[in-house]
GROMACS .gro file of C-alpha atoms in nm:
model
  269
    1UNK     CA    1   7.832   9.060  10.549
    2UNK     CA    2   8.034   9.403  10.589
    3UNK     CA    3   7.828   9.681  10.654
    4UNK     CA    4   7.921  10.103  10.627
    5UNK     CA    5   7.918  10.388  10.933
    6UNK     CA    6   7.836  10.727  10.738
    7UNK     CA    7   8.175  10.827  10.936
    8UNK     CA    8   8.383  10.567  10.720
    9UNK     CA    9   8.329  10.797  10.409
   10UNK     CA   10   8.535  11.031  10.214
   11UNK     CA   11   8.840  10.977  10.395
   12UNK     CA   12   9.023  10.915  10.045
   13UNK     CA   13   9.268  10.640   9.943
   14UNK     CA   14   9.307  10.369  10.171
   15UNK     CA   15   9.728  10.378  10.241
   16UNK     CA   16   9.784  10.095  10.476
   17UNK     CA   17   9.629   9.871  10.748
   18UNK     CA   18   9.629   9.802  11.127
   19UNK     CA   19   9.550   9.511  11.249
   20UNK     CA   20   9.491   9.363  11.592
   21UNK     CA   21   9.596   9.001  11.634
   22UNK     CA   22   9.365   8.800  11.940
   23UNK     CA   23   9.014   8.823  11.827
   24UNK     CA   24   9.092   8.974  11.491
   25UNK     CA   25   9.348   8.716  11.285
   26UNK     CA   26   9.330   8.462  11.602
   27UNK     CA   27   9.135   8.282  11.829
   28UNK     CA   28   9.418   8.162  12.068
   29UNK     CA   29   9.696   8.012  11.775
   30UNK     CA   30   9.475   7.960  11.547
   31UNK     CA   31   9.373   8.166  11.282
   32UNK     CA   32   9.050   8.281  11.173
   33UNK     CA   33   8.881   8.194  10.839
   34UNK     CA   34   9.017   8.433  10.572
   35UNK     CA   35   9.327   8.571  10.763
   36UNK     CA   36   9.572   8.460  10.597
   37UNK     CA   37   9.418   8.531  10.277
   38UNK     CA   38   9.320   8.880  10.354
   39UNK     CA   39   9.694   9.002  10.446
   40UNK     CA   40   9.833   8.865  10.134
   41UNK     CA   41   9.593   9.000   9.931
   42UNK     CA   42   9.665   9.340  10.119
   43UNK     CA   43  10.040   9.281  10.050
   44UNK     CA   44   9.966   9.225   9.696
   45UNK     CA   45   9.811   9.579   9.653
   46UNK     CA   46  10.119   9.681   9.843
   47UNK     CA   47   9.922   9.823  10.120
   48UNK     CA   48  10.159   9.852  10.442
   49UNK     CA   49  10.015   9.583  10.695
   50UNK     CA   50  10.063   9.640  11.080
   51UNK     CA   51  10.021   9.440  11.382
   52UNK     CA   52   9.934   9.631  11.692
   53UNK     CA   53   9.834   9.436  11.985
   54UNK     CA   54   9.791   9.422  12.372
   55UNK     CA   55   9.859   9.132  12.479
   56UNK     CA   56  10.138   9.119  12.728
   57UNK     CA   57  10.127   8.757  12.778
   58UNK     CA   58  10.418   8.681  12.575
   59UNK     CA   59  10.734   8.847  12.399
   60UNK     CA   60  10.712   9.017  12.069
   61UNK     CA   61  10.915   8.726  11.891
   62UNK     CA   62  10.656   8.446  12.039
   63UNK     CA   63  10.372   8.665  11.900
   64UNK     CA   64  10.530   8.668  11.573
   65UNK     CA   65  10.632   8.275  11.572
   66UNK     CA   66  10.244   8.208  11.602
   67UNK     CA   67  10.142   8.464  11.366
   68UNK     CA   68  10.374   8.270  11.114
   69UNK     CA   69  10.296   7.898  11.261
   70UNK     CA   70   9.929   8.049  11.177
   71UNK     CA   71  10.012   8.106  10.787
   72UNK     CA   72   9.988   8.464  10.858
   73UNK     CA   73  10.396   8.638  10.714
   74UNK     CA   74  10.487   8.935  10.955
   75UNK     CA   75  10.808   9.109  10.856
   76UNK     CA   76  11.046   9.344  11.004
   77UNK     CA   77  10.920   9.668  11.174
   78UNK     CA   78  10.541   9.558  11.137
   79UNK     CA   79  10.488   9.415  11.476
   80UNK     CA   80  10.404   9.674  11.774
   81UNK     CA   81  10.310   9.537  12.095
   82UNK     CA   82  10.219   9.729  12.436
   83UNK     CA   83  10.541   9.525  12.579
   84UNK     CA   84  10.783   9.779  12.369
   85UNK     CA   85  10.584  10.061  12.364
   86UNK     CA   86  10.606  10.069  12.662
   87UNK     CA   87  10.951  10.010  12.710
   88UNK     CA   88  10.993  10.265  12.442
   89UNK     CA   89  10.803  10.537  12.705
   90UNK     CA   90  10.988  10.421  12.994
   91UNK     CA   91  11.303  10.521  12.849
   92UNK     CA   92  11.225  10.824  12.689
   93UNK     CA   93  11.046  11.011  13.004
   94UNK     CA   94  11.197  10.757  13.299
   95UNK     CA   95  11.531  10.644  13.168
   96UNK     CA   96  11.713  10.555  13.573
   97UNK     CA   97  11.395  10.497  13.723
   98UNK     CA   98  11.338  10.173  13.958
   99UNK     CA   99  11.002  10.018  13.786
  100UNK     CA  100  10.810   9.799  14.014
  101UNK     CA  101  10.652   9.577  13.767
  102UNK     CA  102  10.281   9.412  13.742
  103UNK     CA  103  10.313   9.200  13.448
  104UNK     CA  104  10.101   8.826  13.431
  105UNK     CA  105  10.322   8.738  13.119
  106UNK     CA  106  10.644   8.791  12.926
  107UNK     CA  107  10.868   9.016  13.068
  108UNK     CA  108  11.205   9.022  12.816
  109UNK     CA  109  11.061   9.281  12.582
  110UNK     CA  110  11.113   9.549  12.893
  111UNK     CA  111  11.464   9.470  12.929
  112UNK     CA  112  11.690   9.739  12.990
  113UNK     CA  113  11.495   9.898  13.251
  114UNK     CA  114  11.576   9.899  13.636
  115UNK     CA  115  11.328   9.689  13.828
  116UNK     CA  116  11.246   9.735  14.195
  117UNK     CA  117  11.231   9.403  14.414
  118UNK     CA  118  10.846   9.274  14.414
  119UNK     CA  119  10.814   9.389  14.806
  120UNK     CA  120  10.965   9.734  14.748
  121UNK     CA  121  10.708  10.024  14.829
  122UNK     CA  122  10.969  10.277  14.713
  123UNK     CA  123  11.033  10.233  14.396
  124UNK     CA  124  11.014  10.526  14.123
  125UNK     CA  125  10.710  10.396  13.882
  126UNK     CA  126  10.464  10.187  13.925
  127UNK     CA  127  10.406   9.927  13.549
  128UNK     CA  128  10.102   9.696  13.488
  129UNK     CA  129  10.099   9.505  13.198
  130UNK     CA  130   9.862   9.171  13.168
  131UNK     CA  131   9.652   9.080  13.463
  132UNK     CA  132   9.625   8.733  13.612
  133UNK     CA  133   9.690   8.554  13.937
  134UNK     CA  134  10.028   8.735  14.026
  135UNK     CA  135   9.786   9.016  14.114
  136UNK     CA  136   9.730   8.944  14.492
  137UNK     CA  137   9.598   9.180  14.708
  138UNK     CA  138   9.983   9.174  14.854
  139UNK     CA  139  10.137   9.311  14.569
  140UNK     CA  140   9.862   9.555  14.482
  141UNK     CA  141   9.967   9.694  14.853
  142UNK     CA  142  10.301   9.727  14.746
  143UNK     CA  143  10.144   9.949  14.412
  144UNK     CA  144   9.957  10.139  14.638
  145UNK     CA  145  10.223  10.243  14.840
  146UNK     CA  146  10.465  10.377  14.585
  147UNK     CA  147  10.175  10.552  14.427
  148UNK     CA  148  10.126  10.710  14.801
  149UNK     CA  149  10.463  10.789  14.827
  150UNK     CA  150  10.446  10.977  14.486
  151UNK     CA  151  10.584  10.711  14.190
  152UNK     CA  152  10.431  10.753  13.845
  153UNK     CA  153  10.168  10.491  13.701
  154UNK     CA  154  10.244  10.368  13.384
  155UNK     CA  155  10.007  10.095  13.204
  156UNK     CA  156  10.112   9.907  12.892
  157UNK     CA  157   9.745   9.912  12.806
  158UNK     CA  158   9.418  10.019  12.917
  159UNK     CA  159   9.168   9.692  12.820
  160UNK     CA  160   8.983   9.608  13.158
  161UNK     CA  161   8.892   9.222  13.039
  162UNK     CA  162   8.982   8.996  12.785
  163UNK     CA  163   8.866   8.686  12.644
  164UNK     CA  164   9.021   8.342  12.668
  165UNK     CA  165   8.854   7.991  12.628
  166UNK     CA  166   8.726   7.965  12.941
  167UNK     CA  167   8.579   8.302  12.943
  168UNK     CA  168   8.617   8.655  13.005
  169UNK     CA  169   8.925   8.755  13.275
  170UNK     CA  170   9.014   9.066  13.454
  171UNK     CA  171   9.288   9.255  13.266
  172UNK     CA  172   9.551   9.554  13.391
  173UNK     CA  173   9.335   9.841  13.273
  174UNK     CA  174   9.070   9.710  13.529
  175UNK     CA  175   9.367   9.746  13.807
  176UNK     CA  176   9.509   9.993  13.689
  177UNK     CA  177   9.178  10.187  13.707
  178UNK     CA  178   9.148  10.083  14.086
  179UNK     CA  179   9.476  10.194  14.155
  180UNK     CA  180   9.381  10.533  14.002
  181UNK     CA  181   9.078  10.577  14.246
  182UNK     CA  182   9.225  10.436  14.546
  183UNK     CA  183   9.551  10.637  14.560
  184UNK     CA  184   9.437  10.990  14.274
  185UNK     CA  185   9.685  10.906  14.006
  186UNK     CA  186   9.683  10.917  13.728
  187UNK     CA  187   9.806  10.624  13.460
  188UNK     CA  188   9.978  10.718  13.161
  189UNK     CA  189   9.875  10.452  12.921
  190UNK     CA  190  10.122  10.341  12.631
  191UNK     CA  191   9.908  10.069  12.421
  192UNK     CA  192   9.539  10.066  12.329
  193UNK     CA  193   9.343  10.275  12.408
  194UNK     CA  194   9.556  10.594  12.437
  195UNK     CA  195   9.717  10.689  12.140
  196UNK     CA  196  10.100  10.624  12.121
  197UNK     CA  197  10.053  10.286  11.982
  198UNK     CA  198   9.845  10.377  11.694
  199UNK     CA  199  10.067  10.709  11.621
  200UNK     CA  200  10.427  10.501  11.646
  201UNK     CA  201  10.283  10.236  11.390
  202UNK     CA  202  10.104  10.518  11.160
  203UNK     CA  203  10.430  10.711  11.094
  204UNK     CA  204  10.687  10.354  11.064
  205UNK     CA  205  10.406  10.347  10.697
  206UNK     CA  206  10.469  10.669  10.635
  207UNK     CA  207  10.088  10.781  10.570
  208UNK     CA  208   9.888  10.981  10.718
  209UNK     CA  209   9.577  10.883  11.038
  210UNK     CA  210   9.362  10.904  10.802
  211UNK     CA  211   9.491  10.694  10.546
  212UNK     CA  212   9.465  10.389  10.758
  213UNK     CA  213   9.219  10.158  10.854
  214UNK     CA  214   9.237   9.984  11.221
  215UNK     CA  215   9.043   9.671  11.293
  216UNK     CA  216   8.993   9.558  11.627
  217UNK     CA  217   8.725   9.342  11.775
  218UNK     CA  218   8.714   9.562  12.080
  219UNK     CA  219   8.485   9.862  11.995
  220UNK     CA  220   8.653  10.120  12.266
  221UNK     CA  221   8.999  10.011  12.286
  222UNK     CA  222   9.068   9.890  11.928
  223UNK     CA  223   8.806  10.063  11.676
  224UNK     CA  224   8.694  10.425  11.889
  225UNK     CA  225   9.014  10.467  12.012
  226UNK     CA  226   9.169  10.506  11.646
  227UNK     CA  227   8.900  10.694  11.506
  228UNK     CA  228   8.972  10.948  11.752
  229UNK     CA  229   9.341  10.984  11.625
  230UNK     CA  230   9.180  11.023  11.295
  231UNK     CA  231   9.225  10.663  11.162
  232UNK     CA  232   8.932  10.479  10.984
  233UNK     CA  233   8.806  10.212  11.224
  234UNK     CA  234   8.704   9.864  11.125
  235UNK     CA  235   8.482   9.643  11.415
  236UNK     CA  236   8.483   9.273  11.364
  237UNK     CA  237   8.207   9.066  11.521
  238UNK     CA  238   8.432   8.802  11.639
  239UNK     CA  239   8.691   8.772  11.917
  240UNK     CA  240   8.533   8.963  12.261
  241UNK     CA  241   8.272   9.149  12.035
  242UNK     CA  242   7.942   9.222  12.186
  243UNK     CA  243   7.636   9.334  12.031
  244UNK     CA  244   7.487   9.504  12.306
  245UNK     CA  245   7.806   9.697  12.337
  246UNK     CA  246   7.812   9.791  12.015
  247UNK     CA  247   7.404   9.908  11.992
  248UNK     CA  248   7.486  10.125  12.394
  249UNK     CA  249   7.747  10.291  12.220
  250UNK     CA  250   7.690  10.655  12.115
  251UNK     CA  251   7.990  10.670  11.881
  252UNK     CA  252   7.952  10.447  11.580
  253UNK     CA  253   8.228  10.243  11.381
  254UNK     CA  254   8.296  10.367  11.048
  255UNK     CA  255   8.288  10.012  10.951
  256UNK     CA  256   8.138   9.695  11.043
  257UNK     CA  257   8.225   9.382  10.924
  258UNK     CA  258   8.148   9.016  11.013
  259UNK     CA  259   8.538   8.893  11.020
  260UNK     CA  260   8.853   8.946  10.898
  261UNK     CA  261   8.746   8.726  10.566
  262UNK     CA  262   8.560   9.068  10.482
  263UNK     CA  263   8.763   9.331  10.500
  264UNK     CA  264   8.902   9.346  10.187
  265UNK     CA  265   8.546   9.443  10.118
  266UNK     CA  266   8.530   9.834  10.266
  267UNK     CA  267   8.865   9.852  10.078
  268UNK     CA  268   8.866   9.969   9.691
  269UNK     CA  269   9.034   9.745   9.460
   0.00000   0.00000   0.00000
């Protein structure tokens, strides 16, 4: 059953769709009830679809091979991951930098950029993508010390945990924020939740913030996080979806909906 934040009204005409992947149209490779269904129907109304996800855990073309083993059709230009965003950053503000990389995934969407040997405490910027068991206490030595010595933190996204069969798992944003109290800098974040992810894939539609609706199953990073860019946010109650999350919060989704299978309900025919 889909159910209606006052905050979701008058916005006007809905002019294209967001979409997180993991949690939202997936569980792992498999697709949720309804997602397939829902983005063709939103093609068929010729609403522009858009996949904008976090996960760093493989490469931008593997993420779209499973979208379409899934049944789910993802087309040129519609797939934004925090991978190439953050690529994207890197060489607009730190083009010749050496990047000493924390990634616990797929690394061939950042090529181009310089990176630093694993055990070099000098290099220019500090990245951390995915988190997993490449983060020893070791290499977060090595991040410490280039943050000491005055490199620039960078974080291809800001989620702290996320959710796999066997549970919930640390994630970057959780080091990331450790780094950022243990050495006083401060991360510039290019996925979810900051906002250059939601902006990039907002203008490749063409519309306007708030034309579009996001929906994320991850109420800060995913749903909050575009409302406060001026998108119309959509919460699922599956993937790492919490209710007691959801009833601490003070800020409210315009939109709350079961799954995927009922979002073509908050949208107007």
């Amino acid at each position: 059953m889909a159910g209606a934040g006052a905050a979701g009204s008058g916005r006007g005409a809905v002019a294209g769709v967001l979409l997180d992947i993991e949690g939202v149209l997936l569980t792992s490779s498999t697709a949720f009830p309804g997602a397939a269904r829902t983005v063709e129907e939103l093609r068929r109304r010729d609403l522009p679809v858009r996949f904008v996800t976090n996960t760093t855990s493989a490469t931008s073309a593997r993420i779209a091979a499973t979208l379409v083993q899934a049944g789910i059709e993802v087309r040129a230009g519609e797939l934004f991951t925090a991978a190439a965003v953050t690529a994207a950053y890197l060489q607009d503000h730190h083009p010749d930098a050496r990047c000493l990389l924390l990634n616990d995934g797929a690394n061939a969407d950042l090529a181009g950029l310089r990176m630093a040997d694993p055990d070099d405490a000098t290099a220019d910027v500090v990245v951390v993508g995915g988190g997993g068991p490449s983060f020893t206490w070791k290499q977060m030595n090595v991040a410490l010390n280039c943050l000491m010595g005055g490199a620039a933190l960078v974080a291809m996204h800001g989620a702290p945990v996320w959710r796999t069969g066997e549970g919930y798992c640390l994630d970057g944003g959780a080091y990331v924020r450790m780094l950022e109290e243990s050495t006083g800098a401060t991360a510039v974040v290019a996925g979810k939740p900051a906002p250059h992810m939601f902006l990039a894939a907002a203008e490749s539609t063409g519309a306007e913030p708030a034309q579009l609706l996001m929906v994320g199953d991850d109420l800060a990073s995913d749903v909050l996080a575009a409302q406060a860019v001026g998108m119309v946010g959509v919460q699922v109650r599956t993937g790492k979806f919490r209710q007691q999350v959801l009833d601490r919060s003070t800020e409210r989704p315009d939109h709350v909906i079961d799954s995927i299978a009922d979002l073509l309900d908050v949208i107007p025919a």
